Amino acid sequence: MQSETAAHPPSRLAGHFASLPVQDNAARLGMWLFLSTEVLLFAGLFVCYASYRFLYPETWAAGSRLLSLPLGTINTVVLIGSSFTVALAVDFAKQGKNRLVFFMLLLTLAAAATFLVIKGFEYSHKFHAGELPGVHFHMKETEGLLPGMPLFFSVYFAATGLHALHVIIGAGVLTWMALKAWRNHFSVGNYVAMENAGLYWHLVDLVWIFLYPLLYLI
Amino acid sequence: MDPKDYKKNVAEYADAAHGVVHSHFRTYLIVFMALLLGTALTYTTGRMHLGNWALVIALVIAFTKGTLVAMYFMHLAEAKGTTRLLMGICLLFIAVLIGYVLGDFGTRFRPANSQGSKWSDLPASSTTRGESPDMPRELGTTP
């Protein structure tokens, strides 16, 4: 959307909406609708988790001890911190402080990169130990192999893999928002894009808040 | 669209276009601290070997943290009813789904459950070789 003159700000209101607040509420509701489908996407994996844990409770407890608790905990703190910086980015966008939005998003992207690097270290260790999903599972018998252990690692890789994919997509969306902030895009009445991007990132954090204790701790 | 209407919309959009947009910094900082505290709490209780209570405690903490994120970071606290209804229904149906599945496993004729699982009396003969525990070795090796 390009402005014709400086005195007449361009309208971003589509003809079929009564007003900008109505339009932005529709955008927000649409985002939440999408987020609910995302929740359902992860729900499938949580149902797998629940059923296999129900069948193999001891294996699940033993499996969680095979994961690196320090790395999982660091990643939890990193993601919570990134959620905080995104919340602030939205807040600054609302006030039209584009410089601060940009800075907050840079911090968030750094957190996203940290999360993925740590995840990479975790994965490489799992690959080495043969704790892999599905047919690739080849854990040594001496290392505490229990019935159902292959299922634990299938769920671990499916859940954390899908989550990591969301971190990558989220980082892409936030990069886009950072570019908008760089171009002074956001203002008092124009921040719904940043708000919706923020919602996506918070969902990524929300999923991890559940994955962390369920996979690493119990 | 008429620029006058645009200005009216911007004005009604925020409390006012000049300065009345208040920052939520304090709220976000408090929520952030609470989330860190929740993480420390879940870490500590998770390492205490509390048996069956571990799952309950971990879920209660996770739901509390999740509610904080949804309510304040995601502004669900000030959202319209439709949005909250959407998430509420979503969670309700996930609970129903998990209920159905676990109800099925828990009430099955025991030999119908996976060998080696808590709900089966049959030993897991195949798992020590790293094969699928759902497939008995005899069946798995039949050409």
PDB file of C-alpha atoms in Angstrom, chain A residues 63-204:
ATOM      1  CA  GLY A  63      12.775 -42.425  28.538  1.00  0.00           C
ATOM      2  CA  SER A  64      12.519 -38.934  30.006  1.00  0.00           C
ATOM      3  CA  ARG A  65      15.732 -39.611  31.919  1.00  0.00           C
ATOM      4  CA  LEU A  66      17.519 -40.384  28.651  1.00  0.00           C
ATOM      5  CA  LEU A  67      16.828 -36.826  27.451  1.00  0.00           C
ATOM      6  CA  SER A  68      19.108 -33.966  28.438  1.00  0.00           C
ATOM      7  CA  LEU A  69      17.292 -32.095  31.214  1.00  0.00           C
ATOM      8  CA  PRO A  70      19.751 -29.152  31.299  1.00  0.00           C
ATOM      9  CA  LEU A  71      19.386 -28.533  27.554  1.00  0.00           C
ATOM     10  CA  GLY A  72      15.588 -28.863  27.736  1.00  0.00           C
ATOM     11  CA  THR A  73      15.437 -26.437  30.655  1.00  0.00           C
ATOM     12  CA  ILE A  74      17.706 -23.880  28.956  1.00  0.00           C
ATOM     13  CA  ASN A  75      15.502 -24.062  25.872  1.00  0.00           C
ATOM     14  CA  THR A  76      12.400 -23.493  28.011  1.00  0.00           C
ATOM     15  CA  VAL A  77      13.905 -20.345  29.504  1.00  0.00           C
ATOM     16  CA  VAL A  78      15.044 -19.188  26.042  1.00  0.00           C
ATOM     17  CA  LEU A  79      11.537 -19.604  24.600  1.00  0.00           C
ATOM     18  CA  ILE A  80       9.815 -17.925  27.544  1.00  0.00           C
ATOM     19  CA  GLY A  81      12.240 -15.011  27.166  1.00  0.00           C
ATOM     20  CA  SER A  82      11.465 -14.806  23.450  1.00  0.00           C
ATOM     21  CA  SER A  83       7.736 -14.732  24.216  1.00  0.00           C
ATOM     22  CA  PHE A  84       8.386 -11.804  26.546  1.00  0.00           C
ATOM     23  CA  THR A  85      10.306  -9.862  23.886  1.00  0.00           C
ATOM     24  CA  VAL A  86       7.565 -10.539  21.301  1.00  0.00           C
ATOM     25  CA  ALA A  87       4.900  -9.325  23.739  1.00  0.00           C
ATOM     26  CA  LEU A  88       6.945  -6.132  24.125  1.00  0.00           C
ATOM     27  CA  ALA A  89       7.355  -5.846  20.341  1.00  0.00           C
ATOM     28  CA  VAL A  90       3.556  -5.887  19.971  1.00  0.00           C
ATOM     29  CA  ASP A  91       3.247  -3.324  22.744  1.00  0.00           C
ATOM     30  CA  PHE A  92       5.765  -1.016  21.066  1.00  0.00           C
ATOM     31  CA  ALA A  93       4.090  -1.491  17.668  1.00  0.00           C
ATOM     32  CA  LYS A  94       0.840  -0.362  19.273  1.00  0.00           C
ATOM     33  CA  GLN A  95       2.607   2.851  20.304  1.00  0.00           C
ATOM     34  CA  GLY A  96       4.246   3.274  16.910  1.00  0.00           C
ATOM     35  CA  LYS A  97       7.778   2.886  18.328  1.00  0.00           C
ATOM     36  CA  ASN A  98       9.212   1.072  15.329  1.00  0.00           C
ATOM     37  CA  ARG A  99      12.844   1.195  16.461  1.00  0.00           C
ATOM     38  CA  LEU A 100      12.027  -0.642  19.664  1.00  0.00           C
ATOM     39  CA  VAL A 101       9.855  -3.136  17.764  1.00  0.00           C
ATOM     40  CA  PHE A 102      12.829  -3.882  15.536  1.00  0.00           C
ATOM     41  CA  PHE A 103      15.170  -4.280  18.499  1.00  0.00           C
ATOM     42  CA  MET A 104      12.772  -6.601  20.353  1.00  0.00           C
ATOM     43  CA  LEU A 105      12.342  -8.730  17.242  1.00  0.00           C
ATOM     44  CA  LEU A 106      16.120  -9.002  16.846  1.00  0.00           C
ATOM     45  CA  LEU A 107      16.330 -10.332  20.408  1.00  0.00           C
ATOM     46  CA  THR A 108      13.509 -12.779  19.639  1.00  0.00           C
ATOM     47  CA  LEU A 109      15.233 -14.021  16.489  1.00  0.00           C
ATOM     48  CA  ALA A 110      18.449 -14.516  18.454  1.00  0.00           C
ATOM     49  CA  ALA A 111      16.479 -16.590  20.961  1.00  0.00           C
ATOM     50  CA  ALA A 112      14.928 -18.627  18.147  1.00  0.00           C
ATOM     51  CA  ALA A 113      18.391 -19.338  16.717  1.00  0.00           C
ATOM     52  CA  THR A 114      19.694 -20.339  20.167  1.00  0.00           C
ATOM     53  CA  PHE A 115      16.759 -22.696  20.618  1.00  0.00           C
ATOM     54  CA  LEU A 116      17.391 -24.393  17.273  1.00  0.00           C
ATOM     55  CA  VAL A 117      21.141 -24.760  17.850  1.00  0.00           C
ATOM     56  CA  ILE A 118      20.542 -26.399  21.232  1.00  0.00           C
ATOM     57  CA  LYS A 119      17.901 -28.650  19.659  1.00  0.00           C
ATOM     58  CA  GLY A 120      20.473 -29.593  17.028  1.00  0.00           C
ATOM     59  CA  PHE A 121      22.963 -30.676  19.708  1.00  0.00           C
ATOM     60  CA  GLU A 122      20.255 -32.767  21.366  1.00  0.00           C
ATOM     61  CA  TYR A 123      19.289 -34.405  18.094  1.00  0.00           C
ATOM     62  CA  SER A 124      22.872 -35.241  17.124  1.00  0.00           C
ATOM     63  CA  HIS A 125      23.339 -36.995  20.462  1.00  0.00           C
ATOM     64  CA  LYS A 126      20.146 -39.005  19.894  1.00  0.00           C
ATOM     65  CA  PHE A 127      21.294 -39.960  16.402  1.00  0.00           C
ATOM     66  CA  HIS A 128      24.567 -41.183  17.874  1.00  0.00           C
ATOM     67  CA  ALA A 129      22.827 -43.274  20.545  1.00  0.00           C
ATOM     68  CA  GLY A 130      20.436 -44.864  18.043  1.00  0.00           C
ATOM     69  CA  GLU A 131      17.472 -43.366  19.886  1.00  0.00           C
ATOM     70  CA  LEU A 132      15.644 -42.693  16.658  1.00  0.00           C
ATOM     71  CA  PRO A 133      12.009 -42.782  15.561  1.00  0.00           C
ATOM     72  CA  GLY A 134      10.286 -45.715  13.901  1.00  0.00           C
ATOM     73  CA  VAL A 135      12.306 -48.306  11.999  1.00  0.00           C
ATOM     74  CA  HIS A 136      15.576 -46.418  12.567  1.00  0.00           C
ATOM     75  CA  PHE A 137      15.548 -47.199  16.279  1.00  0.00           C
ATOM     76  CA  HIS A 138      18.603 -49.243  17.257  1.00  0.00           C
ATOM     77  CA  MET A 139      19.307 -48.683  20.933  1.00  0.00           C
ATOM     78  CA  LYS A 140      21.728 -51.025  22.682  1.00  0.00           C
ATOM     79  CA  GLU A 141      20.186 -53.558  25.064  1.00  0.00           C
ATOM     80  CA  THR A 142      22.617 -52.625  27.834  1.00  0.00           C
ATOM     81  CA  GLU A 143      21.462 -49.012  27.864  1.00  0.00           C
ATOM     82  CA  GLY A 144      18.206 -49.651  29.647  1.00  0.00           C
ATOM     83  CA  LEU A 145      15.993 -50.699  26.776  1.00  0.00           C
ATOM     84  CA  LEU A 146      12.423 -51.277  27.914  1.00  0.00           C
ATOM     85  CA  PRO A 147       9.281 -52.377  26.053  1.00  0.00           C
ATOM     86  CA  GLY A 148       7.795 -49.406  24.234  1.00  0.00           C
ATOM     87  CA  MET A 149      11.045 -47.423  24.167  1.00  0.00           C
ATOM     88  CA  PRO A 150      10.934 -47.066  20.351  1.00  0.00           C
ATOM     89  CA  LEU A 151       7.511 -45.442  20.761  1.00  0.00           C
ATOM     90  CA  PHE A 152       8.891 -42.936  23.251  1.00  0.00           C
ATOM     91  CA  PHE A 153      11.475 -41.756  20.765  1.00  0.00           C
ATOM     92  CA  SER A 154       8.952 -41.710  17.917  1.00  0.00           C
ATOM     93  CA  VAL A 155       6.783 -39.370  19.977  1.00  0.00           C
ATOM     94  CA  TYR A 156       9.831 -37.353  21.077  1.00  0.00           C
ATOM     95  CA  PHE A 157      11.024 -36.776  17.513  1.00  0.00           C
ATOM     96  CA  ALA A 158       7.574 -36.187  16.031  1.00  0.00           C
ATOM     97  CA  ALA A 159       6.594 -33.681  18.730  1.00  0.00           C
ATOM     98  CA  THR A 160       9.883 -31.779  18.993  1.00  0.00           C
ATOM     99  CA  GLY A 161      10.394 -31.958  15.207  1.00  0.00           C
ATOM    100  CA  LEU A 162       6.979 -30.452  14.459  1.00  0.00           C
ATOM    101  CA  HIS A 163       7.628 -27.865  17.144  1.00  0.00           C
ATOM    102  CA  ALA A 164      11.045 -26.992  15.692  1.00  0.00           C
ATOM    103  CA  LEU A 165       9.406 -26.562  12.280  1.00  0.00           C
ATOM    104  CA  HIS A 166       7.034 -24.076  13.898  1.00  0.00           C
ATOM    105  CA  VAL A 167       9.984 -22.238  15.441  1.00  0.00           C
ATOM    106  CA  ILE A 168      11.528 -21.921  11.960  1.00  0.00           C
ATOM    107  CA  ILE A 169       8.266 -20.693  10.385  1.00  0.00           C
ATOM    108  CA  GLY A 170       7.687 -18.333  13.324  1.00  0.00           C
ATOM    109  CA  ALA A 171      11.189 -16.909  12.942  1.00  0.00           C
ATOM    110  CA  GLY A 172      10.435 -16.318   9.251  1.00  0.00           C
ATOM    111  CA  VAL A 173       7.231 -14.427  10.077  1.00  0.00           C
ATOM    112  CA  LEU A 174       9.018 -12.366  12.725  1.00  0.00           C
ATOM    113  CA  THR A 175      11.797 -11.502  10.249  1.00  0.00           C
ATOM    114  CA  TRP A 176       9.082 -10.167   7.957  1.00  0.00           C
ATOM    115  CA  MET A 177       7.695  -8.070  10.842  1.00  0.00           C
ATOM    116  CA  ALA A 178      11.194  -6.805  11.669  1.00  0.00           C
ATOM    117  CA  LEU A 179      11.496  -5.588   8.069  1.00  0.00           C
ATOM    118  CA  LYS A 180       8.145  -3.809   8.440  1.00  0.00           C
ATOM    119  CA  ALA A 181       9.361  -2.140  11.632  1.00  0.00           C
ATOM    120  CA  TRP A 182      12.608  -1.159   9.866  1.00  0.00           C
ATOM    121  CA  ARG A 183      10.458   0.643   7.288  1.00  0.00           C
ATOM    122  CA  ASN A 184       8.454   2.398  10.048  1.00  0.00           C
ATOM    123  CA  HIS A 185       5.326   0.512   9.106  1.00  0.00           C
ATOM    124  CA  PHE A 186       3.606   0.287  12.480  1.00  0.00           C
ATOM    125  CA  SER A 187       1.599   3.100  14.042  1.00  0.00           C
ATOM    126  CA  VAL A 188      -1.105   3.705  16.632  1.00  0.00           C
ATOM    127  CA  GLY A 189      -3.884   2.476  14.363  1.00  0.00           C
ATOM    128  CA  ASN A 190      -1.867  -0.008  12.359  1.00  0.00           C
ATOM    129  CA  TYR A 191      -0.288  -2.903  14.234  1.00  0.00           C
ATOM    130  CA  VAL A 192      -2.576  -5.907  13.725  1.00  0.00           C
ATOM    131  CA  ALA A 193       0.038  -7.694  11.570  1.00  0.00           C
ATOM    132  CA  MET A 194       2.564  -7.548  14.401  1.00  0.00           C
ATOM    133  CA  GLU A 195      -0.141  -8.637  16.817  1.00  0.00           C
ATOM    134  CA  ASN A 196      -1.002 -11.740  14.769  1.00  0.00           C
ATOM    135  CA  ALA A 197       2.653 -12.635  14.207  1.00  0.00           C
ATOM    136  CA  GLY A 198       3.082 -12.339  17.968  1.00  0.00           C
ATOM    137  CA  LEU A 199       0.128 -14.665  18.541  1.00  0.00           C
ATOM    138  CA  TYR A 200       1.798 -17.302  16.369  1.00  0.00           C
ATOM    139  CA  TRP A 201       5.044 -17.027  18.301  1.00  0.00           C
ATOM    140  CA  HIS A 202       3.245 -17.281  21.645  1.00  0.00           C
ATOM    141  CA  LEU A 203       1.550 -20.458  20.427  1.00  0.00           C
ATOM    142  CA  VAL A 204       4.975 -21.942  19.686  1.00  0.00           C
TER     143      VAL A 204
END
